[in-house]
Coordinates of C-alpha atoms and ligand atoms in Angstrom, one line a residue:
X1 CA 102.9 114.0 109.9
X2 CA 99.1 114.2 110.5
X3 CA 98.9 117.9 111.4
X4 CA 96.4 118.5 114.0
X5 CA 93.2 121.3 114.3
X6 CA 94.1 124.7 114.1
X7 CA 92.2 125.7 117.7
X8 CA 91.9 129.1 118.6
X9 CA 89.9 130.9 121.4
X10 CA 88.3 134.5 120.7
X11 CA 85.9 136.6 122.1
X12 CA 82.3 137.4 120.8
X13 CA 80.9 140.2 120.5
X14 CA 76.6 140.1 120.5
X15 CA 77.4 142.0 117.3
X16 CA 78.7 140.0 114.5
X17 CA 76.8 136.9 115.5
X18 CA 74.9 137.3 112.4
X19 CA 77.9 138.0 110.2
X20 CA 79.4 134.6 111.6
X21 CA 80.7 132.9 107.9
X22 CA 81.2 129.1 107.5
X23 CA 79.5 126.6 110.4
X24 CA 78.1 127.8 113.8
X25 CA 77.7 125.6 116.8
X26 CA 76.2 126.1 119.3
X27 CA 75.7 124.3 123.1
X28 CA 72.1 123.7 124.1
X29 CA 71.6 121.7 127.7
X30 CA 69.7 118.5 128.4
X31 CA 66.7 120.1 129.3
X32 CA 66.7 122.3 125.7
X33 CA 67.9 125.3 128.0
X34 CA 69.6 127.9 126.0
X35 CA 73.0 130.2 127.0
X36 CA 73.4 133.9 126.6
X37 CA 74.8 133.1 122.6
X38 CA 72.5 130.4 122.0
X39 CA 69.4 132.5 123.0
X40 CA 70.8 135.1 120.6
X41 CA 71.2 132.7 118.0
X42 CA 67.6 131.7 118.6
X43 CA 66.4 135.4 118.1
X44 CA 68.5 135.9 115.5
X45 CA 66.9 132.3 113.4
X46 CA 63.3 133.9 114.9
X47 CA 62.8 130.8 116.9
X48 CA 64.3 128.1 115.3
X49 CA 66.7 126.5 118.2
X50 CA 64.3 126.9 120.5
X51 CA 61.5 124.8 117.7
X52 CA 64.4 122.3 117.8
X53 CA 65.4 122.3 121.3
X54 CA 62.0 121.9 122.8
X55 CA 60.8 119.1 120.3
X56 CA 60.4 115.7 121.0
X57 CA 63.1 114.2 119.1
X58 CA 65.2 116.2 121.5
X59 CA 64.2 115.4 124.4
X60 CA 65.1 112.1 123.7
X61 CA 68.5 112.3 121.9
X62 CA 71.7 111.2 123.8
X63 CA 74.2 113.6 125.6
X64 CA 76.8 114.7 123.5
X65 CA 74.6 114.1 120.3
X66 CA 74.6 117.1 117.3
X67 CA 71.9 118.3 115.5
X68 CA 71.9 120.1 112.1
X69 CA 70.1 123.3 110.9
X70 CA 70.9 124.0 107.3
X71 CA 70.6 127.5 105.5
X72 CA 69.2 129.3 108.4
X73 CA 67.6 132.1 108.0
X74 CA 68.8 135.4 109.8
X75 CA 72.4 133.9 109.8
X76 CA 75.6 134.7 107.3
X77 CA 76.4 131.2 108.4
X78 CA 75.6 128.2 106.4
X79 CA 74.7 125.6 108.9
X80 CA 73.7 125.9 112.4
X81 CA 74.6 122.6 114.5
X82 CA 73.1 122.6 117.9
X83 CA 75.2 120.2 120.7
X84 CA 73.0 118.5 123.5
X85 CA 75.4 119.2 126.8
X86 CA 74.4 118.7 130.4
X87 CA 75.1 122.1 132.4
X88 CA 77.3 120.1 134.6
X89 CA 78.7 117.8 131.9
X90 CA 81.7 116.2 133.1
X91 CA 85.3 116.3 131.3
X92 CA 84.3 113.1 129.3
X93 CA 80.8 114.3 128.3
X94 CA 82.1 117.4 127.2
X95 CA 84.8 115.7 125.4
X96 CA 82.8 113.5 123.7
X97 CA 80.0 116.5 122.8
X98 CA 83.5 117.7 121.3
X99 CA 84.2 114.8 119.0
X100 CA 80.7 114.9 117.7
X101 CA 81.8 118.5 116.1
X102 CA 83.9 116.5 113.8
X103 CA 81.8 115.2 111.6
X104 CA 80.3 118.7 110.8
X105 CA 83.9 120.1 109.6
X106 CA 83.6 120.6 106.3
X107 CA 85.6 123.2 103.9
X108 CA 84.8 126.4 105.5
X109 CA 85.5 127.6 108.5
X110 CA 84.6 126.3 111.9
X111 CA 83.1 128.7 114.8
X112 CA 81.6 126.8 118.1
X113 CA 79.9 129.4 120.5
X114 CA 80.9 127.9 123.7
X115 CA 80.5 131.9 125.7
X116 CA 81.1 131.2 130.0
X117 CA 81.1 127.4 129.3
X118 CA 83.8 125.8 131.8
X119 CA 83.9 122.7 129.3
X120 CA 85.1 124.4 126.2
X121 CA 88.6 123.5 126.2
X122 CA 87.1 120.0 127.0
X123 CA 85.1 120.4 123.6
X124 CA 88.3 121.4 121.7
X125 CA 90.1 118.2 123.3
X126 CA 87.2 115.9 122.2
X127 CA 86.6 117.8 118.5
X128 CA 91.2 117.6 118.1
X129 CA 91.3 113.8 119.2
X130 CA 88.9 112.9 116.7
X131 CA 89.9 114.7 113.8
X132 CA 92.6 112.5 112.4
X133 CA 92.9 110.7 109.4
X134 CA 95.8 109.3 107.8
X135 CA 95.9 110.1 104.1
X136 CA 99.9 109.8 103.5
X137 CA 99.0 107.5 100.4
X138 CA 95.8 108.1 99.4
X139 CA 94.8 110.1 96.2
X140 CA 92.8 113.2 97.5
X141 CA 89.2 112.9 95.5
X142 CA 88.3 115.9 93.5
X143 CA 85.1 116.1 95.0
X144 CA 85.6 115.2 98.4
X145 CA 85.1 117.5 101.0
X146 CA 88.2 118.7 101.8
X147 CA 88.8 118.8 105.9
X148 CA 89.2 122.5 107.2
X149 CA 92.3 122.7 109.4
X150 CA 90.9 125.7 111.3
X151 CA 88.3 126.2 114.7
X152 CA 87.7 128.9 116.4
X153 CA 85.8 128.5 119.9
X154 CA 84.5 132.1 121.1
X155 CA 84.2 132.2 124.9
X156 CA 84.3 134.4 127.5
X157 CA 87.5 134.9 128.3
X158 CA 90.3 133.6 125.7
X159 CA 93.1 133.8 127.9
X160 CA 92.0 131.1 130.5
X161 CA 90.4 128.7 127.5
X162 CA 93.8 129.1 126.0
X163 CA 95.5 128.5 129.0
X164 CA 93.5 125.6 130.1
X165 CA 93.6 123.9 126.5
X166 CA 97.6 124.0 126.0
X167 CA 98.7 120.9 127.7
X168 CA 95.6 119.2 125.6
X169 CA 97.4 120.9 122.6
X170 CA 100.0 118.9 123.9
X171 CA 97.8 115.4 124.5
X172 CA 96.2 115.9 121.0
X173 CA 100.1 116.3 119.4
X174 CA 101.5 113.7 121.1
X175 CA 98.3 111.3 120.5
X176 CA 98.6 112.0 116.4
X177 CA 102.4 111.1 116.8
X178 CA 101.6 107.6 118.0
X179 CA 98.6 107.1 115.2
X180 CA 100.8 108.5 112.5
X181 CA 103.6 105.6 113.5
X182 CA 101.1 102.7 114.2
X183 CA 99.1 103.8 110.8
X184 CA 102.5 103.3 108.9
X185 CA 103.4 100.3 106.3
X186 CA 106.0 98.3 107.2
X187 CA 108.4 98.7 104.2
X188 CA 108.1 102.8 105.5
X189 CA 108.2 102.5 108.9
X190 CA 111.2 99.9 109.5
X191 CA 113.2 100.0 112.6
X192 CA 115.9 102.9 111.1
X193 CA 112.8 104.6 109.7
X194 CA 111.1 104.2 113.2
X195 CA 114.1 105.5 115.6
X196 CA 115.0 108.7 113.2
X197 CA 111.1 109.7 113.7
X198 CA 111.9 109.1 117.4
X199 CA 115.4 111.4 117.1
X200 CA 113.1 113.9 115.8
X201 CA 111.9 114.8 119.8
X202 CA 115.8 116.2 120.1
X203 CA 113.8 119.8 118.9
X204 CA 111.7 119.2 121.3
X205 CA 114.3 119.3 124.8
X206 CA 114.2 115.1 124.5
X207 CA 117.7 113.3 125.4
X208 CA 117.5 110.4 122.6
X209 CA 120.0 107.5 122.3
X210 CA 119.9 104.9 119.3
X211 CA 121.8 101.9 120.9
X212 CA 122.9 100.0 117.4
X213 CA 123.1 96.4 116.9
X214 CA 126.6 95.8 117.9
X215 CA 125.8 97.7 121.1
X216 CA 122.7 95.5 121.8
X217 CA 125.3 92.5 121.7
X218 CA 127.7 94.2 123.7
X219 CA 125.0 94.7 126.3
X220 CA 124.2 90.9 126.3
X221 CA 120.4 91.6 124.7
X222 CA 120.5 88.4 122.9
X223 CA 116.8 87.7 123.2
X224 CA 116.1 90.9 122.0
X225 CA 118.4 90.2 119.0
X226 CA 117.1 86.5 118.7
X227 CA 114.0 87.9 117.3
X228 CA 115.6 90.3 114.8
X229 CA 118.1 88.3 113.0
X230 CA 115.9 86.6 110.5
X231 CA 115.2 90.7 109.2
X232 CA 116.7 93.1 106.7
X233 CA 115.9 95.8 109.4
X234 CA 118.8 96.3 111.8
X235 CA 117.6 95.7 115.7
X236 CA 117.6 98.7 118.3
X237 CA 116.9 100.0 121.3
X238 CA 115.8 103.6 121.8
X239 CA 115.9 105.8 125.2
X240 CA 114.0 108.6 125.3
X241 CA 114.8 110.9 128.3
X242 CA 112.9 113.4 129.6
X243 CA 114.2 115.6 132.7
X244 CA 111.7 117.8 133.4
X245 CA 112.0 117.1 137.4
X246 CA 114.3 117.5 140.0
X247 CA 116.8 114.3 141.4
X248 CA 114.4 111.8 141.8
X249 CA 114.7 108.8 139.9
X250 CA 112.3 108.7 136.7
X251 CA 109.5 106.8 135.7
X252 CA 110.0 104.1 133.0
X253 CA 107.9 103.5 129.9
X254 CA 108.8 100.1 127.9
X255 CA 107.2 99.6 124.6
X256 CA 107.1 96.6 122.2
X257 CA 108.1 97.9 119.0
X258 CA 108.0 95.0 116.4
X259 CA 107.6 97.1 113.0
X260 CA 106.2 93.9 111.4
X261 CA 105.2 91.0 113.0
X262 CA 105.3 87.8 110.7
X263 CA 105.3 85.3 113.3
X264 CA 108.7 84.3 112.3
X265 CA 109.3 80.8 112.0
X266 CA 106.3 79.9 113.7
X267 CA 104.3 82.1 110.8
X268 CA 101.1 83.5 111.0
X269 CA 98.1 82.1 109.1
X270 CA 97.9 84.8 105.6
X271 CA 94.5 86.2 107.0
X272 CA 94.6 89.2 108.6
X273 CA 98.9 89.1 108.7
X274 CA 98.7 92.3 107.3
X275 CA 97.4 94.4 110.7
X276 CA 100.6 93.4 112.3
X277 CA 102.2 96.0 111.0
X278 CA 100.6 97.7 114.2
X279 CA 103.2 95.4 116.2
X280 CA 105.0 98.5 117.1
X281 CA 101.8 100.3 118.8
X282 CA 103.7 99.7 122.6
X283 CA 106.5 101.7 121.3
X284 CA 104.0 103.5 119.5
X285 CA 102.6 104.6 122.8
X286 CA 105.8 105.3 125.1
X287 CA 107.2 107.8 122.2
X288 CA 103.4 109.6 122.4
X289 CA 103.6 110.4 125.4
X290 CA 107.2 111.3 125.2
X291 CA 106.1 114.1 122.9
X292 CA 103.1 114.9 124.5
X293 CA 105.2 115.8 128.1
X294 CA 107.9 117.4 126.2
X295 CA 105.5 120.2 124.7
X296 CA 103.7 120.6 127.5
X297 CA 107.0 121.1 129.5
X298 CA 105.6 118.3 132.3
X299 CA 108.1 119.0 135.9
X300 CA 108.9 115.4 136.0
X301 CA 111.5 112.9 134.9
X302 CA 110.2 110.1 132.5
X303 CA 112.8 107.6 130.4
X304 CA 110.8 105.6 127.4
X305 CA 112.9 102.8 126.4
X306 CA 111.5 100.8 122.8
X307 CA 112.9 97.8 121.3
X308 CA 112.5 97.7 117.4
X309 CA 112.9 94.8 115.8
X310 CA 111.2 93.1 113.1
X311 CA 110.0 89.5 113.2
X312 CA 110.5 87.8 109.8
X313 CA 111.8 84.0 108.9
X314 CA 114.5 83.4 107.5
X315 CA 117.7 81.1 107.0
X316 CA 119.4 83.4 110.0
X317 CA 116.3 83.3 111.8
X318 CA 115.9 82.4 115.7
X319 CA 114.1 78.1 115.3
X320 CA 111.5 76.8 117.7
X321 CA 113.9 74.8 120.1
X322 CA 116.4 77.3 120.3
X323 CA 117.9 78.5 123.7
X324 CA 118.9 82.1 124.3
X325 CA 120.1 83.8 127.4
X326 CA 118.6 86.8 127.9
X327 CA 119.8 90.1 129.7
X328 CA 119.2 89.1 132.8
X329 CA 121.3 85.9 132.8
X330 CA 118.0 83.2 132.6
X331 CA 118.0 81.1 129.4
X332 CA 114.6 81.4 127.2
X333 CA 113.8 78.4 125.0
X334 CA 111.8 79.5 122.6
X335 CA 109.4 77.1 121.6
X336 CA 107.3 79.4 119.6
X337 CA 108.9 82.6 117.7
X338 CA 105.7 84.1 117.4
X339 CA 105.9 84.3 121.0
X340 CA 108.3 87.3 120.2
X341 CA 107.2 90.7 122.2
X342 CA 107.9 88.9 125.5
X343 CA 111.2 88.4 124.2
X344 CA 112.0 91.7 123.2
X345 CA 110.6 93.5 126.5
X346 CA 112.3 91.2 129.0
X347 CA 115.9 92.4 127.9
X348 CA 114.4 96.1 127.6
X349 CA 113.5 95.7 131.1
X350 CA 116.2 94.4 132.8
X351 CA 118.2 97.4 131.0
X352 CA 116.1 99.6 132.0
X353 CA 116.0 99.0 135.6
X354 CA 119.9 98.0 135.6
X355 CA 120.5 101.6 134.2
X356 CA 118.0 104.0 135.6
X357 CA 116.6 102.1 139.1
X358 CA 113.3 103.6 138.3
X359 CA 110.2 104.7 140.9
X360 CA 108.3 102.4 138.3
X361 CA 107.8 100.7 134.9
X362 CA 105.0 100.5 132.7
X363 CA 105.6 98.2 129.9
X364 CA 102.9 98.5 126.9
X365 CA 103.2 95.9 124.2
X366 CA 100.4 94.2 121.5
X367 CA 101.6 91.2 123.2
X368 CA 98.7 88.7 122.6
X369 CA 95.9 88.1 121.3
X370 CA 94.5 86.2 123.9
X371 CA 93.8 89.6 125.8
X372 CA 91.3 90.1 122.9
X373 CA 89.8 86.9 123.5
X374 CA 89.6 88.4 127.2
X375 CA 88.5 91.8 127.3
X376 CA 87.7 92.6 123.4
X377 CA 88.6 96.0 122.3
X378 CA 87.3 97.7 124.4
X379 CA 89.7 97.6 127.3
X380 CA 93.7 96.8 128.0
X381 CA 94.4 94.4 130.3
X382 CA 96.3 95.8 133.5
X383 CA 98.5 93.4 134.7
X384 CA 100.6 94.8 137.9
X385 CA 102.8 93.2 140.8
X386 CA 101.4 96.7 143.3
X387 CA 97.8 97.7 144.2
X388 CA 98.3 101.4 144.2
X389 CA 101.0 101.3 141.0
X390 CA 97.8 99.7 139.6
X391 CA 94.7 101.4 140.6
X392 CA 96.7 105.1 140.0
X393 CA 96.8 103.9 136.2
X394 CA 93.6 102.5 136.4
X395 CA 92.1 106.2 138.0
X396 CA 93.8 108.0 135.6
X397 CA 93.0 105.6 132.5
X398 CA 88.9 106.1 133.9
X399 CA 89.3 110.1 134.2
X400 CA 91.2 109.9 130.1
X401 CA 88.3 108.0 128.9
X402 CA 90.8 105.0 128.1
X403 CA 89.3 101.8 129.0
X404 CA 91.4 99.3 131.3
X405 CA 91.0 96.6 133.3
X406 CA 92.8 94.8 136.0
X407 CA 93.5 91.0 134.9
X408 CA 95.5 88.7 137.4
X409 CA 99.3 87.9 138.2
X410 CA 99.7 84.5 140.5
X411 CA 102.9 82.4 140.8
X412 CA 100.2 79.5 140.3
X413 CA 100.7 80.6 136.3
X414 CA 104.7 80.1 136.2
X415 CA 103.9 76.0 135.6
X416 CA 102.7 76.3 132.3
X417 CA 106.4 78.4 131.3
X418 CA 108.3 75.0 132.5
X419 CA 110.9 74.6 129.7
X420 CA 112.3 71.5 128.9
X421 CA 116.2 72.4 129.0
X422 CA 116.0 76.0 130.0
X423 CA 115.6 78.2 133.0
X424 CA 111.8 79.3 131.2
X425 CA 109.9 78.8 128.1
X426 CA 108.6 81.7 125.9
X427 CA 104.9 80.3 125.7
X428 CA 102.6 78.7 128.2
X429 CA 99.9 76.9 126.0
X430 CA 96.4 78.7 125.1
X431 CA 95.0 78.6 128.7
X432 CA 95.3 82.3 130.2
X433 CA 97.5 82.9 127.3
X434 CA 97.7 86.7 128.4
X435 CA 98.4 86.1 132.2
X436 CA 101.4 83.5 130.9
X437 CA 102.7 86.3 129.0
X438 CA 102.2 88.6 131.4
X439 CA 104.2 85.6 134.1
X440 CA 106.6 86.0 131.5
X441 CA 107.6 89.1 132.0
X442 CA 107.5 89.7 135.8
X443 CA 110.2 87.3 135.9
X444 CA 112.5 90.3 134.4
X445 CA 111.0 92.8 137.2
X446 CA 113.1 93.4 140.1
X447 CA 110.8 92.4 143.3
X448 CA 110.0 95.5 144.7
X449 CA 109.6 97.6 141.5
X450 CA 106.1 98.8 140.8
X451 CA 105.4 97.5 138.1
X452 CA 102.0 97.4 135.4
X453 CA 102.3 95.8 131.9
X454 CA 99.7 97.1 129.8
X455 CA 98.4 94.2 127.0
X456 CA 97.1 96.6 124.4
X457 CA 96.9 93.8 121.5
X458 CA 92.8 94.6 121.5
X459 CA 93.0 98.6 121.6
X460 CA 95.9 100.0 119.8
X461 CA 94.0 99.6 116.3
X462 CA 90.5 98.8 116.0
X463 CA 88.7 98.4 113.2
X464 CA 85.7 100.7 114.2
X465 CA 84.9 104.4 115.1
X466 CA 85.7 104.8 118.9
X467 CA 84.1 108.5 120.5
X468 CA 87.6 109.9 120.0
X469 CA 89.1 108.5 117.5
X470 CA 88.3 107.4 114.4
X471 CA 88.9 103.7 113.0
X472 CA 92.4 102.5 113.1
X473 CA 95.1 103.4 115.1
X474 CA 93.9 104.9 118.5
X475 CA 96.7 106.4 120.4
X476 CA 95.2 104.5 123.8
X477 CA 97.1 105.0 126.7
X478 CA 99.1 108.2 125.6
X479 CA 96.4 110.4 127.6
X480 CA 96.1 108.4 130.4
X481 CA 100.1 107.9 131.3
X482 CA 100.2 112.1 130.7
X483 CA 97.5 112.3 133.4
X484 CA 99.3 109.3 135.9
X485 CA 102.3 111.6 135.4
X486 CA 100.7 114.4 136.0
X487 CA 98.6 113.3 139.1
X488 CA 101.5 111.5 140.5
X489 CA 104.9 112.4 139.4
X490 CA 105.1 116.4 138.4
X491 CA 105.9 118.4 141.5
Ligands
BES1 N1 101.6 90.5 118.0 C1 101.0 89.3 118.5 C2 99.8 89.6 119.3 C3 98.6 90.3 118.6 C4 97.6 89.6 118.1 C5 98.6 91.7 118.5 C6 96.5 90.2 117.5 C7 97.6 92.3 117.9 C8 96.5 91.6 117.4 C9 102.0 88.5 119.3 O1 103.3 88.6 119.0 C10 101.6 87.1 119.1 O2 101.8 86.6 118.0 N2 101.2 86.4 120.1 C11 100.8 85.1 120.1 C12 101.4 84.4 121.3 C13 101.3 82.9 121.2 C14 102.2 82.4 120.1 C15 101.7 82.3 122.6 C16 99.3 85.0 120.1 O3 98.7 85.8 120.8 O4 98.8 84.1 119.4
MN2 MN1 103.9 87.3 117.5
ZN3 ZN1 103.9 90.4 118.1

């Protein structure tokens, strides 16, 4: 387990500014205006903020950008960064000012002077999020800086900063969870591997249910199990429960949790196979936020259902041509078994509305990579049968920072799923290949349900930096479904 920034708030006293050890930041605005700390770090360096904060090269730099003074005289501390932030900087800004920190952890200890600023739990979101790495199997170089696990932001008045950062204590926990799963190998993280980790949220108040393979066919999830049974790895379905709320009937989160996804029969192309062992990032995503609302304590009920299987040929595996009835009663021929995570989530669906008749169901899968032909990855398609289902997620996806975007849903699209001997086919062709898949799985939503499917194929793992995350697995979505929750379901 990635073990996230030590963060503690303390007060300062004018005092022992000097006597500071390790790194000091401090908060300069856009216009090189200094706070009550920074102005007594200035005096303190004999002018050397304010040289750097009034210069040119200032002036111009971006919001949110950091800027290093080494040795500095005056100071016990050994480097002075200096963080461009707009008086007014909203959430994000300050966030992102936050992540910037990062990069300036080194081995010794961290102190950011943040004194009345309203944004400093903001900054301690931002700098959390985007120190991660996952070095499970990596060999620790003798020389390389080692990361130090401890911040200390001194403000103004502790108890409200502390107060105010707990639930993104919470966000940043719940957010490592989901990176540590998605970063992990699939010979580690196989499906019994996968729901232990999950029975692990027990500690945390969670209700957690492993249904087993034999339950799975007992329940009549055969097109869940059609794309298991060319594995080693036992099928499952996991259910998550969180009762935090009163009667009402919970909210549903469906993720796609294929620990390895080998295309099956239909195999991928060797280049690049080995990034699917990110598959799982849907489930990844659901059990996040699971955690993240569980230590935070949110007052509302939310269920996370996640289907892990693991798509592999085989002589037992599930054939292009081959018919399966699913859940729901339709029969799926399944032209293409790479087509899988469609076939996984329908039966998770229908179960989950069957069982818990939720207020409403995100599903969140890497379904396909059409949607990073679509929108890159830089935003998850939003695909959702209700307007204001849709534009709460996309509000609260816009306030997390998490990019989104609203792709279409039209019966018009159900033509190209025409099967030849079955009730639907599994693929539609390469045309809109993420609004077929998306076709696909309305067909398993009750009419009526709000529903939004979340295609996150393009931002679950990304192979560069992002502002709050670093390269890899991202944890998208975990902070915008805490704050949908939170702005629309916790009383
Ligand atoms: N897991 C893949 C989608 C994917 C692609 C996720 C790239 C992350 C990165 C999914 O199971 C898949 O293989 N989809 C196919 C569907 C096709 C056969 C209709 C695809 O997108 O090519
Ligand atoms: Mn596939
Ligand atoms: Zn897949």
């Amino acid at each position: 387990m990635t073990t996230p920034l030590e963060t503690a708030f303390a007060d300062v006293e004018d005092a022992d500014i000097a006597k500071i050890p390790g790194r000091m930041v401090i908060v300069a605005d856009d216009t090189g205006a200094l706070g009550p700390l920074a102005r007594k770090v200035d005096r303190l360096t004999k002018g050397a903020v304010s040289r750097l904060t009034t210069s040119a090269a200032f002036g111009k730099a971006k919001t949110g950008s950091a800027h290093v003074l080494a040795y500095p005289a005056g100071l016990a501390a050994e480097s002075l960064l200096v963080l461009k932030l707009p008086k007014k900087a909203t959430p994000a800004e300050a966030r992102v000012a936050g992540a910037a920190i990062a990069g300036f952890n080194g081995a010794v200890p961290l102190h950011v002077l943040a004194g009345p600023l309203a944004t400093a739990p903001e900054l301690a979101l931002g700098l959390g999020l985007r120190t991660y790495a996952f070095a499970t199997y990596r060999k620790v170089e003798e020389d390389a800086p080692k990361p130090n696990g401890q911040v200390t932001f001194h403000v103004k008045d502790p108890a409200a900063s502390e107060a105010a950062f707990a639930p993104y204590a919470a966000q940043i926990a719940g957010v490592f969870f989901t990176r540590d799963l998605v970063s992990e190998p699939a010979n580690v993280l196989t499906t019994t591997e996968f729901a232990e980790r999950l029975t692990e949220l027990r500690e945390l108040g969670v209700e957690v249910e492993v249904l087993e393979e034999k339950e799975l066919e007992d329940l009549e999830m055969r097109t869940l199990l059609a794309v298991g049974q060319g594995s080693e790895s036992p099928s499952k379905v996991v259910v998550m429960q969180w009762k935090g709320g009163g009667e009402e009937a919970p909210l549903a989160l469906v993720g796609k949790g294929v620990v390895f996804d080998s295309g099956g029969i239909s195999i991928k192309p060797s280049a690049g196979m080995e990034e699917m062992t990110m598959d799982m990032g849907g489930a990844g995503v659901v059990a996040g936020v699971i955690k993240t609302l569980a230590l935070r304590g949110a007052k509302a009920n939310v269920v996370g259902l996640v289907g892990l299987v693991e798509n592999m040929p085989d002589g037992k595996a599930t054939r292009p041509g081959d018919v399966v009835k699913s859940k729901k009663g339709d029969t799926v021929e399944i032209i293409n078994t790479d087509a899988e995570g469609r076939l996984v989530l329908a039966d998770v669906l229908w179960y989950a509305q069957e069982r818990f008749k939720p207020a409403g169901i995100v599903d969140l899968a890497t379904l396909t990579g059409a949607i990073i032909i679509a929108l890159g990855h830089e935003k998850a398609g939003v695909f959702s049968n209700d307007d204001a289902f849709a534009g709460a997620f996309l509000a609260a996806a816009g306030n997390e920072g998490e990019g989104a975007w609203r792709m279409p849903l039209a019966p018009a699209y159900d033509k190209a799923l025409t099967s030849r001997i079955a009730d639907i086919a599994n693929v539609g062709g390469r045309p809109a290949g993420a609004v077929t898949a998306a076709q696909f799985l309305q067909r398993f939503i009750e009419p009526g349900t709000p529903w939004a499917h979340l295609d996150i194929a393009g931002v679950a793992y990304v192979n560069k930096d992002t502002d709050l995350s670093p390269k890899g697995a991202t944890g998208w979505g975990v902070r915008a479904l805490d704050r949908l929750i939170r702005d629309r379901y916790e009383h």
